[in-house]
Amino acid sequence: MHYVSSDKVPKAIGPYSQAIKSSGFIFLSGQLPLELESGQVVSGSVEDQALKVLENIAAILEAAGSDISKVVKTTVFVTDMANFQSINKIYSQFFGEHKPARSLIEVSALPRKEAMLEIEAIAVA
């Protein structure tokens, strides 16, 4: 087992790793739409937040020696299911023709109340 972290995204905000590389896979912890410089949630629309989360995931995968084309599964946590289509728009633009398996779940809250979504991912190493 190998701990993975990227200096291109904010450090984990709790007692966990950004990702773990094990048995040929990379398991990413849930990523919030946090800016590197401030550590704060991106202001703006759910689309802005979705793009920041996906960019942070890409940076962690890069640190692990992988990339988004090797993502096999994501779980998206949203605070409002009404944002489903907006998130889908950014998600599909980001992944392009690559279509990882996905679950999308509405939750009552996230660790940062101004965050509208969080995404975790599993990728091939």
Backbone as a ProteinNet text record, in pm:
[ID]
protein_1_A
[PRIMARY]
MHYVSSDKVPKAIGPYSQAIKSSGFIFLSGQLPLELESGQVVSGSVEDQALKVLENIAAILEAAGSDISKVVKTTVFVTDMANFQSINKIYSQFFGEHKPARSLIEVSALPRKEAMLEIEAIAVA
[TERTIARY]
84.3	0	89.4	52.2	130.7	37.4	74.1	-2.9	30.2	-72.3	-54.5	-102.8	-24	-69.6	-12.6	-83.6	-41.6	-27.9	76.9	91.6	15.8	-60.2	-140	-283.9	-316.3	-449	-430.9	-533.9	-521.9	-499.8	-428.2	-404.8	-536.4	-538.7	-656.7	-695.3	-826.2	-872.9	-911.2	-863.2	-893.5	-790.4	-814.2	-718.6	-732.2	-703.6	-712.4	-614.1	-593	-503.7	-583	-517.1	-582.9	-616.1	-524.3	-546.9	-455.1	-493.7	-413.5	-397	-274.4	-245.1	-220.8	-301.7	-291.6	-348.7	-282.2	-331.6	-368.9	-292.1	-315.5	-423	-473.3	-577.1	-535.8	-601.7	-586.6	-724.7	-733.7	-859.2	-850.7	-925.5	-922.7	-1029.7	-989.6	-1086.7	-1177.2	-1292.6	-1383.5	-1316.4	-1330.9	-1270.4	-1378.6	-1352.7	-1440.3	-1386.5	-1467.5	-1422.1	-1336	-1218.9	-1131.8	-1021.2	-996.9	-887.8	-757.1	-649.7	-518.6	-470.8	-477.3	-418.8	-484.7	-616.8	-689.4	-739	-753.4	-814	-964.2	-1019.4	-1162.8	-1238.8	-1369.5	-1456.2	-1464.9	-1457.9	-1471.3	-1606.5	-1605.1	-1732.6	-1786.7	-1915.1	-1975.5	-2078	-2098.8	-2204.4	-2163	-2259.4	-2229.7	-2138.1	-2149.3	-2059.3	-1914.9	-1894.8	-1760.6	-1705.1	-1790.4	-1746.8	-1718.2	-1801.5	-1779.7	-1647.2	-1618.6	-1493.1	-1373.1	-1379.7	-1268.2	-1246.7	-1353.8	-1340.7	-1271.7	-1315.3	-1258	-1113	-1080.5	-940.2	-854.3	-907.6	-833.7	-813.3	-915.1	-902.4	-793.3	-792	-690.7	-550.3	-533.4	-401.6	-355.2	-445.6	-409.7	-375.4	-453.5	-422.8	-286.2	-253.6	-122.9	-11.7	-30.6	68.6	85.7	-19.3	-15.3	35.4	66.7	114.1	2	-116.5	-232.2	-295.3	-415.7	-487.6	-636	-714.3	-860	-910.1	-832.3	-875.7	-874.3	-815.4	-807.7	-904.5	-991.9	-1093.6	-1196.3	-1223.8	-1320.5	-1453.2	-1451.2	-1574.3	-1565	-1674.6	-1685	-1812.7	-1809.9	-1929.8	-1940.6	-2054	-2078.9	-2182.1	-2148.3	-2239.5	-2284	-2414.2	-2467.8	-2562.6	-2567.3	-2658.6	-2795.3	-2808.2	-2936	-2946.3	-3036.7	-3053.3	-3094.8	-3142.5	-3177.8	-3053.8	-2934.6	-2809.6	-2761.1	-2838.1	-2798.1	-2754.1	-2835.3	-2803.4	-2681	-2668.1	-2551.8	-2423.2	-2427.8	-2310.5	-2279.8	-2382.9	-2363.7	-2294.4	-2330.9	-2272.2	-2120.5	-2075.5	-1932.3	-1863.4	-1926.4	-1871.5	-1847.2	-1946	-1931	-1827.6	-1818.9	-1714.8	-1576.4	-1563.8	-1435	-1387.3	-1474.6	-1435.6	-1442.6	-1514.6	-1523.9	-1587.1	-1521.9	-1574.1	-1557.6	-1472	-1451.1	-1572.1	-1629.2	-1750.6	-1732.6	-1669.9	-1655.2	-1791.4	-1799.1	-1919.7	-1937.8	-2063.1	-2086.6	-2212	-2205.7	-2323.9	-2334.9	-2457.4	-2479.8	-2585.4	-2548.2	-2631.3	-2655.3	-2779.6	-2808.6	-2785.1	-2716.5	-2685.6	-2737.5	-2755.7	-2809.5	-2704.2	-2577.3	-2470.6	-2336.7	-2238.6	-2100.6	-2010.4	-1883	-1795.9	-1780.4	-1794.2	-1794.4	-1932.7	-2007.9	-2148.7	-2170.3	-2072	-2089	-2057.9	-2005.9	-1979.6	-2110.8	-2130	-2251.3	-2232.5	-2106.2	-2080.4	-1944.1	-1927.7	-1801.6	-1795.9	-1677.5	-1662.4	-1545.2	-1568.2	-1458.7	-1442.4	-1323.8	-1298	-1207.6	-1217.9	-1127.9	-1072.8	-942	-877.7	-778.2	-744.6	-638.7	-506.3	-412.6	-280.2	-200.6
-116.6	0	123.6	222.2	344.5	465.1	559.5	682.7	777.6	840.4	932.8	1070.8	1171.7	1308.8	1396.4	1502.8	1598.6	1735	1806.1	1942.3	2041.6	1989.2	2074.6	2091.9	2024.8	2036.4	2059.1	2114.5	2134.4	2001.6	2008.2	1888.7	1836.3	1708.5	1648.5	1729.2	1748.9	1829.6	1744.9	1623	1533.1	1422.7	1323.1	1213.3	1105.2	1142.4	1049.7	1093.2	1008.1	1036.9	1086.7	1165	1205.4	1081.5	984.6	860.4	751.7	628.8	511	429.6	390.2	304	164.3	68	-68.2	-167.4	-280.7	-391.4	-348.6	-257	-215.4	-109.6	-57.7	45.3	167	278.4	401	435.9	447.2	478.9	622.7	713.2	853.8	883.9	955.7	1005.3	1106.5	1131	1230.2	1365.8	1430.2	1561	1668.4	1774.3	1890.4	1993.8	2092.3	2194	2301	2261.6	2352.6	2409.8	2538.4	2607.5	2577.9	2558.1	2531.2	2648.4	2767.4	2884.4	2916.1	2916.8	2959.5	2844.1	2725.4	2613.3	2629.2	2731.2	2758.8	2697.7	2680.5	2629.8	2733.7	2686	2772	2842.2	2972.5	3043.6	3032.9	3047.1	3039.7	2928.8	2883.4	2786.8	2643.8	2554.6	2412.8	2362.1	2421	2383.2	2418.8	2539.2	2580.6	2485	2446.9	2355.2	2216.8	2168.8	2035.8	2032.4	2136.4	2140.6	2139.8	2216.1	2220.4	2083.1	2015.7	1881.8	1788.2	1788.9	1699.5	1734.5	1863.1	1903	1853.8	1862	1812.6	1661.5	1590.4	1445.5	1415.4	1487.9	1467.7	1490.8	1591.9	1621.1	1509.2	1453.4	1343.4	1219	1192.1	1078	1093.6	1213.5	1240.2	1210.7	1251.6	1224.8	1075.2	999.4	854	781.9	857.3	795.6	745.5	800.7	759.2	883.2	867.9	982.4	949.7	1047.7	1030.4	921.8	888.3	782.8	645	637.3	509.8	502.1	601.4	597.9	491	401.8	295	318.6	399	421	553.1	627.9	748.1	739.8	808.6	829.9	980.3	1034.6	1178.2	1200	1286.9	1323.4	1467.5	1490.7	1623.7	1665.4	1795.5	1844.8	1880.1	1881.4	1913.6	1839.6	1745	1665.7	1752.1	1872.9	1964.2	2002.8	1981.1	2012	1897	1790.8	1670	1701	1772.5	1799.5	1890.1	1988.1	2078.1	2003.1	1913.7	1832.5	1737.7	1676.5	1586.7	1656.4	1781.5	1857.9	1868.6	1911.4	1927.9	1792	1695.9	1560.5	1499.5	1509.8	1449.5	1524.4	1656.5	1732	1691.9	1673.1	1641.2	1502	1403.1	1265.9	1235.9	1316.1	1292.3	1158.1	1081.6	950.3	843.7	870.3	776.2	783.7	670.8	665.9	571.2	618.1	530.5	497.3	386.6	356.2	468.1	496.9	608.8	587.5	635.4	650.5	797.9	848.5	986.1	984.6	1040.9	1030.6	1169.2	1199.7	1324.6	1305.8	1401.5	1398.4	1527.2	1522.9	1641.2	1748.7	1710.3	1807.9	1746.7	1835.5	1794.9	1862.3	1819.4	1874.9	2027.1	2087.3	2233.4	2272.1	2347.4	2371.1	2443.1	2521.7	2591.4	2502.3	2381.9	2286.8	2223.6	2218.3	2160	2015.7	1970	1832	1786.6	1657.2	1590.1	1467.2	1435.1	1317.1	1234.7	1103.1	1009.6	922	864.8	787.6	668.2	570.2	454.4	447.1	432.8	425.7	311.2	269.2	170.6	243.6	179.9	242.2	245.6
0	0	0	-82	-95.8	-82.7	1.9	17.4	-97	-151.9	-263.8	-220.6	-253.9	-233.2	-343.5	-370.6	-472.5	-408.2	-443.7	-394.5	-483.2	-580.4	-668.7	-619.3	-508.5	-447.8	-298.1	-231.5	-87.4	-13.8	96.1	176.9	231.1	265.8	326.9	450.6	470.7	582.1	703.4	706.7	817.9	824.4	908.3	926	818.8	695.8	583.5	475.7	376.9	264.6	145.1	59.8	-64.6	-147.1	-145.2	-219.6	-165.3	-194.2	-161.7	-289.5	-318	-432.2	-376.7	-421.9	-370.5	-470.5	-485.7	-567.9	-710.3	-767.7	-904.9	-921.5	-810.6	-815.8	-735	-764	-686.1	-632.7	-501.7	-434.2	-383.8	-446.7	-408.4	-305	-201.6	-104.8	-174.3	-116.1	-171.5	-180.6	-294.4	-317.8	-321	-247.3	-246.5	-345.8	-382.6	-478	-410	-362.7	-288.4	-376.6	-360.3	-428.5	-356.3	-430.4	-371.8	-287.6	-342.8	-277.7	-144	-141.2	-21.4	64.2	4.1	75.3	92.1	27.3	38.2	-78.8	-59.4	-165.2	-276.1	-400.8	-517.9	-510.4	-530.6	-535.7	-677.6	-690.5	-822.8	-830.9	-952.2	-981.7	-947.1	-952.7	-932.6	-1043.6	-1162.9	-1272.8	-1238.4	-1181.5	-1139.5	-1034.2	-940.4	-834.6	-890.6	-981.2	-1040	-1115.9	-1192.3	-1267.5	-1173.1	-1063.6	-968.6	-904.6	-866.9	-808.8	-907.6	-1031.5	-1132.3	-1163	-1163.6	-1182.1	-1065	-944	-827.6	-835.7	-880.2	-898.4	-1001.8	-1111.7	-1215.7	-1160.2	-1076.3	-1018.2	-925.2	-847.8	-758.2	-839.4	-942.6	-1029.4	-1094.7	-1138.2	-1197.2	-1096.4	-972.4	-867.3	-843.8	-872.7	-854.8	-979.2	-1085.5	-1209.2	-1297.8	-1282.9	-1362.1	-1424.5	-1478.4	-1533.9	-1541.2	-1584.6	-1581.6	-1675.9	-1776.7	-1869.3	-1802.6	-1684.4	-1612.6	-1495.1	-1482.2	-1377.9	-1413.7	-1319.6	-1344.4	-1273	-1165.9	-1087.6	-1014.4	-1014.9	-932.4	-850.1	-738.7	-659.3	-639.6	-679.2	-669.6	-559.5	-466.2	-358.3	-384.2	-392.3	-419.7	-307.5	-282.7	-179.3	-235.7	-368.4	-431.3	-564.6	-571.9	-693.2	-813	-788.1	-897.1	-978.6	-923.3	-994.1	-1082.7	-1090.9	-1164.3	-1307.5	-1383.4	-1524.2	-1539.3	-1452.3	-1458.3	-1429.9	-1333	-1300.5	-1416.1	-1472.8	-1587.3	-1703.3	-1727.6	-1837.8	-1820.6	-1703.7	-1677.7	-1673.5	-1608.3	-1595.1	-1733.6	-1822.6	-1955.8	-2039.3	-2025.6	-2096	-2045.7	-1916.4	-1856.4	-1899	-1891.1	-1924.6	-2073.5	-2151.3	-2295.3	-2325.3	-2412.3	-2452	-2343.8	-2247.8	-2136.7	-2044.2	-2012	-1931	-1812.3	-1703	-1587.2	-1526	-1455.4	-1379	-1276.6	-1239.2	-1148.4	-1066.5	-944.1	-859.6	-826.2	-815.3	-774.7	-665.1	-551	-431.3	-374	-340.9	-271.5	-121.9	-62.4	80.6	145.4	275.6	343.5	364.8	372.4	394.7	356.1	334.6	307.2	410.8	422.7	526.7	523.4	407.9	396	346.1	424.2	391.1	258.7	212.3	85	-35.6	-11	-119.7	-164.5	-295.6	-352.1	-395	-401.4	-439.7	-390.6	-387.5	-355.2	-444.8	-494.4	-580.6	-531.7	-520.9	-494.6	-618.2	-633.3	-754.7	-726.6	-812.8	-815.9	-957.8	-968.1	-1099.9	-1103.6	-1223.1	-1243.8	-1230.9	-1162.5	-1141.3	-1269.3
[MASK]
+++++++++++++++++++++++++++++++++++++++++++++++++++++++++++++++++++++++++++++++++++++++++++++++++++++++++++++++++++++++++++++

